[in-house]
mmCIF file of C-alpha atoms in Angstrom:
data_model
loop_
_atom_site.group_PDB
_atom_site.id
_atom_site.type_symbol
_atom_site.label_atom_id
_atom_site.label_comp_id
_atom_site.label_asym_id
_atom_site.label_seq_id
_atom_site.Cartn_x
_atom_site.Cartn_y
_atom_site.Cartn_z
ATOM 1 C CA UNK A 13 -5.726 -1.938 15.303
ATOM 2 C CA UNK A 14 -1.581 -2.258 14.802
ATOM 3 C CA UNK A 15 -0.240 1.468 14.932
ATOM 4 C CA UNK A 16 2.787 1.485 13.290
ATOM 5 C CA UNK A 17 5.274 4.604 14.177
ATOM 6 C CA UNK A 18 8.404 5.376 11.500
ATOM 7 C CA UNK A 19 11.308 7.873 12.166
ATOM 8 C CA UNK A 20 12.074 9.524 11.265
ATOM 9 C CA UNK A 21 9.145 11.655 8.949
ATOM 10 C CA UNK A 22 12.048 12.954 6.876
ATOM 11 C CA UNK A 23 15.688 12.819 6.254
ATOM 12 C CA UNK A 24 18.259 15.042 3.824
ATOM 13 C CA UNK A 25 21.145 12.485 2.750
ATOM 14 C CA UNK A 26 24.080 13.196 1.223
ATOM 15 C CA UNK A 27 25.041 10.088 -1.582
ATOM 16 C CA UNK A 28 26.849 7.070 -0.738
ATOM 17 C CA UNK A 29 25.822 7.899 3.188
ATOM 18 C CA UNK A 30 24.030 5.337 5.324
ATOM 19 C CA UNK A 31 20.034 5.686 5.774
ATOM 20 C CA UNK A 32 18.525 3.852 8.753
ATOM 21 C CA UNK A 33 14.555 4.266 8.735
ATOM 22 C CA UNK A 34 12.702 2.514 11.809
ATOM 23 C CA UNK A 35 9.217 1.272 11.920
ATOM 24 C CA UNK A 36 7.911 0.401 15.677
ATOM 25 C CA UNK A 37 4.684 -1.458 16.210
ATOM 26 C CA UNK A 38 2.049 -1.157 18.714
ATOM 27 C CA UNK A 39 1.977 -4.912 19.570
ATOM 28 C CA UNK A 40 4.453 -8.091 18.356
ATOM 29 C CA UNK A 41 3.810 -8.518 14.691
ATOM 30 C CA UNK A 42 6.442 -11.534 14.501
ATOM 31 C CA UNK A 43 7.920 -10.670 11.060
ATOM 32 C CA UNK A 44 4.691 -9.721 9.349
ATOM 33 C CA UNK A 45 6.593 -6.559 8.408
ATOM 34 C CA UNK A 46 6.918 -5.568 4.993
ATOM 35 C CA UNK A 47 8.623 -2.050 3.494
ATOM 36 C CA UNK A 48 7.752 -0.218 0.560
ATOM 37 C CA UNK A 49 9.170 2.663 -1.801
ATOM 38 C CA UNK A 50 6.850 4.748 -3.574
ATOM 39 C CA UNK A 51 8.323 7.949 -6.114
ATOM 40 C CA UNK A 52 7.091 10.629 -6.759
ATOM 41 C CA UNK A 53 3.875 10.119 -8.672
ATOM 42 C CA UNK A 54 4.097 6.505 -8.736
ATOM 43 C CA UNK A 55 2.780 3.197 -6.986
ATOM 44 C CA UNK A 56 4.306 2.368 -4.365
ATOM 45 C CA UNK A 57 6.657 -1.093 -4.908
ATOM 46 C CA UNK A 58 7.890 -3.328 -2.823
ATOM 47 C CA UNK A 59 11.369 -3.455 -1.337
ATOM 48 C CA UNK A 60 11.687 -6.183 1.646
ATOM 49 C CA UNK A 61 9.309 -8.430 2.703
ATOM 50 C CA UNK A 62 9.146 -10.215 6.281
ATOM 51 C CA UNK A 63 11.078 -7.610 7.903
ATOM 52 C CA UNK A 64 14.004 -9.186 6.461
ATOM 53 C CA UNK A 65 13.877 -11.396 3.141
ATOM 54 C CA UNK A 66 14.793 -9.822 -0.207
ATOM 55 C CA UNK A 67 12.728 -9.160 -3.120
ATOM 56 C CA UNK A 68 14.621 -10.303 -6.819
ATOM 57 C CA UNK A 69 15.228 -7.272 -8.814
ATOM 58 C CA UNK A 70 15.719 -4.356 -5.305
ATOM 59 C CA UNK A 71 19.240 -3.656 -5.419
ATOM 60 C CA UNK A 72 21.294 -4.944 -2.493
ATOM 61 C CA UNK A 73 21.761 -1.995 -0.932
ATOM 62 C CA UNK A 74 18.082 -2.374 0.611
ATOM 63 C CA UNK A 75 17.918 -4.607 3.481
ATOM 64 C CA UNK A 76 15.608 -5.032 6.583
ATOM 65 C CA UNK A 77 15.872 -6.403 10.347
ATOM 66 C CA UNK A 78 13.901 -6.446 13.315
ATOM 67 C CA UNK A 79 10.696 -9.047 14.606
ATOM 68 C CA UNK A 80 8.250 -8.352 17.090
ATOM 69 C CA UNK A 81 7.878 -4.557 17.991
ATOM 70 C CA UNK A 82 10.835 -3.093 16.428
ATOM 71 C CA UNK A 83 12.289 -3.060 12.248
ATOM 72 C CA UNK A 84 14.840 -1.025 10.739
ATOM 73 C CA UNK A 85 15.139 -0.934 6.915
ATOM 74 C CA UNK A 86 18.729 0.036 6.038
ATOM 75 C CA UNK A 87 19.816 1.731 2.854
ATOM 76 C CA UNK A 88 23.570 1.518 2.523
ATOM 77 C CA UNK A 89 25.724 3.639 0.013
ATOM 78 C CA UNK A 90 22.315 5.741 -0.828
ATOM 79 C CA UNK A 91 21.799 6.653 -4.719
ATOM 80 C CA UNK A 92 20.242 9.529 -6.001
ATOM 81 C CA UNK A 93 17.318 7.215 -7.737
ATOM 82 C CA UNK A 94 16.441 6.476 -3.369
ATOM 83 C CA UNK A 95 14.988 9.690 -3.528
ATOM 84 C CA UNK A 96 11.485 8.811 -2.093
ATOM 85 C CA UNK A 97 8.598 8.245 0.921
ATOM 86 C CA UNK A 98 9.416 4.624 2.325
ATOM 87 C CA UNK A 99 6.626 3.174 3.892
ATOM 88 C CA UNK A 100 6.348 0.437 6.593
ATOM 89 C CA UNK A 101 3.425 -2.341 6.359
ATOM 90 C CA UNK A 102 1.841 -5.068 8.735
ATOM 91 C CA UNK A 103 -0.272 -8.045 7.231
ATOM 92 C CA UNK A 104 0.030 -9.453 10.838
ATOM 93 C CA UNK A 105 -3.745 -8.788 11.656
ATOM 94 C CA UNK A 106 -6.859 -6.984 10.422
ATOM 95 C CA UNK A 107 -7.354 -3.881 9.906
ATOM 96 C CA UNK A 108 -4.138 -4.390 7.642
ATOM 97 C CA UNK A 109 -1.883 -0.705 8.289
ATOM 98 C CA UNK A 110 0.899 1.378 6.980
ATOM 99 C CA UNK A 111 3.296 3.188 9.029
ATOM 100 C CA UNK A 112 3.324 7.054 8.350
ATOM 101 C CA UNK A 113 6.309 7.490 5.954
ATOM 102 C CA UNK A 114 9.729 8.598 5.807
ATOM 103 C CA UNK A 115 10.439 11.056 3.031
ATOM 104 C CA UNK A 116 14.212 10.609 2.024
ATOM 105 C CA UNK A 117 15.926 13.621 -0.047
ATOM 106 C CA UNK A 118 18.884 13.843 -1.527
ATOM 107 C CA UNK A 119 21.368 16.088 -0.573
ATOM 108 C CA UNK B 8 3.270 -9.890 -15.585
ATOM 109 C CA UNK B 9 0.047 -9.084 -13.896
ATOM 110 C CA UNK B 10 -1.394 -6.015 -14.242
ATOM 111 C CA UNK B 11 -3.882 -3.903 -12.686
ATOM 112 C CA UNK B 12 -5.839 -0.855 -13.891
ATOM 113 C CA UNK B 13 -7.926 1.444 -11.907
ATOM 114 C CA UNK B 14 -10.930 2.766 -14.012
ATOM 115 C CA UNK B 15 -13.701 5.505 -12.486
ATOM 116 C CA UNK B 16 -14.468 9.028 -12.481
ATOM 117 C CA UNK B 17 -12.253 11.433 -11.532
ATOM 118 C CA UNK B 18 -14.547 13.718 -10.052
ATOM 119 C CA UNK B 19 -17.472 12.923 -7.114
ATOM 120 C CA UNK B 20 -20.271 15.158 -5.652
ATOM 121 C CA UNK B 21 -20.219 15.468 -2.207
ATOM 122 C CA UNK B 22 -23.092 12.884 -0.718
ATOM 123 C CA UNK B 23 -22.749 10.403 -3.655
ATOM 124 C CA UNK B 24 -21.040 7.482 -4.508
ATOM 125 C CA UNK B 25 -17.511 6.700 -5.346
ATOM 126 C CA UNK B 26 -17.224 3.827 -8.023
ATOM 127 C CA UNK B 27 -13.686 2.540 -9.024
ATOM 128 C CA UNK B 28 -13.132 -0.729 -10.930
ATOM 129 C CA UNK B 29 -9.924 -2.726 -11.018
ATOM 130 C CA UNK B 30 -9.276 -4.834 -14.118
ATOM 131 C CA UNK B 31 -6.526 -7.233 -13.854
ATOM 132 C CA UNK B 32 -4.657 -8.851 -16.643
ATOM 133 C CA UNK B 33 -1.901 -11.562 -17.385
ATOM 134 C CA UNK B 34 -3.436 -13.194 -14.467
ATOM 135 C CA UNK B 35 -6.363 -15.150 -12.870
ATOM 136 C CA UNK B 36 -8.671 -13.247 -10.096
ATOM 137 C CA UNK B 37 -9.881 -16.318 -8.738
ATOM 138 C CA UNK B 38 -6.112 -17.750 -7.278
ATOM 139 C CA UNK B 39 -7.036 -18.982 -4.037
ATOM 140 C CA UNK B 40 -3.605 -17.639 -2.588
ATOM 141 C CA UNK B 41 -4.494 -14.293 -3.070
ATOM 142 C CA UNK B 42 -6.698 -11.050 -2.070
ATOM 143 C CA UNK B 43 -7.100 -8.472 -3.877
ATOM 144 C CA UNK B 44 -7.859 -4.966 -1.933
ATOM 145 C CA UNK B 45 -8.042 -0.972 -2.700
ATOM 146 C CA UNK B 46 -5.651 1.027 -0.696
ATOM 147 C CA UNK B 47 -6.124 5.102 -0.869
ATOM 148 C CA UNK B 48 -3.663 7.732 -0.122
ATOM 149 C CA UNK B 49 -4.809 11.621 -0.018
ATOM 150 C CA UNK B 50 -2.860 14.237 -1.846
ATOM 151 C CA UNK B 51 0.369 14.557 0.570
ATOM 152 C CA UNK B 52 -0.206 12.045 2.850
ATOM 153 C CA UNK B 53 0.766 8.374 3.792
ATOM 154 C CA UNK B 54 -1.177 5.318 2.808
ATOM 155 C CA UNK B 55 -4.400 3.778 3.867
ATOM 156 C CA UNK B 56 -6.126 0.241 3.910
ATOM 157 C CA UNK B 57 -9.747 0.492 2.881
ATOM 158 C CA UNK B 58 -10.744 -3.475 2.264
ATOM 159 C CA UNK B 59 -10.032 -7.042 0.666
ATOM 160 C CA UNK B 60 -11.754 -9.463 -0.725
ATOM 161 C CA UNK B 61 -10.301 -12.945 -0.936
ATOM 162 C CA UNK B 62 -11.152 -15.632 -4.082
ATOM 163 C CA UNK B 63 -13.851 -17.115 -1.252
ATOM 164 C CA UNK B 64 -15.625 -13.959 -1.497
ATOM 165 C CA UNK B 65 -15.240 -13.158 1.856
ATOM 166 C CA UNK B 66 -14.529 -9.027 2.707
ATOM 167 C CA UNK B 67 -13.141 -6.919 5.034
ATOM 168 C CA UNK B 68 -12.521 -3.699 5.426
ATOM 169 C CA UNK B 69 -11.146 -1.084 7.363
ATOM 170 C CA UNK B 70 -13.727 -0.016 10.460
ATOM 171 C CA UNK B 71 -13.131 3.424 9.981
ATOM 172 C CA UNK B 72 -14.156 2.810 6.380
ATOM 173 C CA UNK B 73 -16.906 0.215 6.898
ATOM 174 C CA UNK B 74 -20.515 1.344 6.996
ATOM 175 C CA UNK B 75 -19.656 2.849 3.968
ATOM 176 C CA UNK B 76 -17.436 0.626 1.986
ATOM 177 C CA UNK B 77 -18.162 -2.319 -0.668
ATOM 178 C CA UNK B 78 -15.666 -4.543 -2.298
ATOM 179 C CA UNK B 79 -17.301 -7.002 -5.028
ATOM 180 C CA UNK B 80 -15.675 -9.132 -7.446
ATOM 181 C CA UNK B 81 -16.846 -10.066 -10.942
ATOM 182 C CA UNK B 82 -14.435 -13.359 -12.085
ATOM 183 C CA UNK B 83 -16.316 -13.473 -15.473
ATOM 184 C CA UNK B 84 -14.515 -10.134 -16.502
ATOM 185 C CA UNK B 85 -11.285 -10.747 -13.931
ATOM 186 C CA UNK B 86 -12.076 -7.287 -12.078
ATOM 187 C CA UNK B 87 -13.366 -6.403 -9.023
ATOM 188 C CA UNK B 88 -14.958 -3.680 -7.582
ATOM 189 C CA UNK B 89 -15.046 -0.227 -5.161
ATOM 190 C CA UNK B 90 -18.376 1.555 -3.851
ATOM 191 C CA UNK B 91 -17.743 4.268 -1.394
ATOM 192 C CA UNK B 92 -20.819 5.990 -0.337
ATOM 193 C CA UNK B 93 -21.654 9.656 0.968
ATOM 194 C CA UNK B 94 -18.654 10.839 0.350
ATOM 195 C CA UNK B 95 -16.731 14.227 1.466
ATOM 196 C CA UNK B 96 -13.709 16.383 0.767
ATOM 197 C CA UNK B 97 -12.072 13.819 3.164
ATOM 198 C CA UNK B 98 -12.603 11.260 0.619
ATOM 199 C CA UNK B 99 -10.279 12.872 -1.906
ATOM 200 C CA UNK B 100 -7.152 10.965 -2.373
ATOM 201 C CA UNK B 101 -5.521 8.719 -5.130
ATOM 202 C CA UNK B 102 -7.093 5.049 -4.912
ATOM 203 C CA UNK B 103 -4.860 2.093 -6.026
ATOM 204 C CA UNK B 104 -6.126 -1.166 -6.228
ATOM 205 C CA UNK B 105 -3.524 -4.289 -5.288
ATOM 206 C CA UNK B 106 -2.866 -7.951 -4.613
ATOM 207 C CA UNK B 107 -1.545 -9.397 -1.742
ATOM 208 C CA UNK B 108 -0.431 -12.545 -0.807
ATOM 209 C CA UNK B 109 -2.778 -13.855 2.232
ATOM 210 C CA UNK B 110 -1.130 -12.473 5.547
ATOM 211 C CA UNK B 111 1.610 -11.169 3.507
ATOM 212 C CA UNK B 112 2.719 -8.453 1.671
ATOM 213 C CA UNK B 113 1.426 -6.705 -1.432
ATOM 214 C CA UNK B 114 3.423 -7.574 -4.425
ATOM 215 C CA UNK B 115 1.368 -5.413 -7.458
ATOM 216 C CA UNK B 116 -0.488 -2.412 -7.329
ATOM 217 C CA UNK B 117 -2.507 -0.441 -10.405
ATOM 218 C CA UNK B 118 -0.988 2.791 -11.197
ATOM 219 C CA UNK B 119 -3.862 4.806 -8.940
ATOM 220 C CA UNK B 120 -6.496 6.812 -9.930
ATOM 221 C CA UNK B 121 -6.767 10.612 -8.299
ATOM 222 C CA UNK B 122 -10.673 10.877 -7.226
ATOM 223 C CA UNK B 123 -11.518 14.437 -5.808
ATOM 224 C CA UNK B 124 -14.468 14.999 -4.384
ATOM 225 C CA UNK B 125 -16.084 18.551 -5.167
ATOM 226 C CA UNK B 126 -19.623 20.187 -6.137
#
């Protein structure tokens, strides 16, 4: 089984700052890395898919990077609507898993 | 826009089974470039895989999950299917069911269904 290991579990952000989550996995994955936002009481939805390619309607702000072992999803200029658990994902091999979270609050 | 809808009781004896159904809508369950899987996530805590099954009808699920666990599909009524058997308090969680692309990401989810498990 993949482990996959986020930092960090939580982060208070002040808006407009910079928010760098990172999502390390216990063998290469290639890009099979996808990232997810889930709200408060909600689904979770998806925000970047293969660690790097854009989803049509996720503001800009989102991106991803990383292959292998090692994926950073970057929030720039944070909004207060980021307020959420992001979630890291592997569809690289079964049993499919999710990282453990990273709870983002607003300042 | 595809929809799913989780649909099951809320509440489970300790010992028995867990039944949740998915229905989906404004789309067809039988696309061959698709899976469809349930996904649980206790009260608090992060997310976790429980199984797939794939237009084929082939399954899988999660070993930790897998003596226990069984995914069906029905393509007459476009829905497919949850058992969880002998469950416990660990068992408590919200269950969402979703498609994913094959050996990609998961690109719709239901809105989840909160299961507790309780005498």
């Amino acid at each position: 089984e993949i482990v996959l290991t986020q930092s960090p579990d939580f982060q208070s952000v002040t808006p407009k700052e910079k928010v760098t989550i990172t999502c390390r996995a216990s063998q290469s994955i290639g890009s099979s890395l996808h990232w997810y936002q889930q709200k408060p009481d909600q689904s979770p939805k998806l925000l970047i898919k293969y660690a790097s390619q854009s989803i049509s309607g996720v503001p800009s702000r989102f991106s991803g990077s990383g292959s292998g072992t090692d994926f950073t999803l970057t929030i720039n200029s944070l909004e207060a609507e980021d307020a959420a658990a992001y979630y890291c994902h592997q569809s690289s091999s079964l049993p499919l898993t999710f990282g453990g979270g990273t709870k983002v609050e607003i300042k | 826009q595809l929809q799913l809808q989780e649909s099951g009781p809320g509440l489970v004896k300790p010992s028995e089974t867990l039944s949740l159904t998915c229905t989906v809508s404004g789309g067809s369950i039988s696309s061959s470039s698709y899976y469809w899987g349930w996904i649980r996530q206790p009260p608090g805590k992060g997310l976790e895989w429980i199984g797939s099954i794939y237009y084929s009808g082939s399954t899988y699920y999660n070993p930790s999950l897998k003596s226990r666990v069984t995914i069906s599909v029905d393509t007459s009524k476009n829905q497919f299917s949850l058992k969880l058997s002998s469950v416990t308090a660990a068992d408590t969680a919200v269950y969402y069911c979703a498609r994913g692309a094959v050996a990609a990401h998961i690109d719709y989810w239901g809105q989840g269904t909160l299961v507790t498990v309780s005498s």
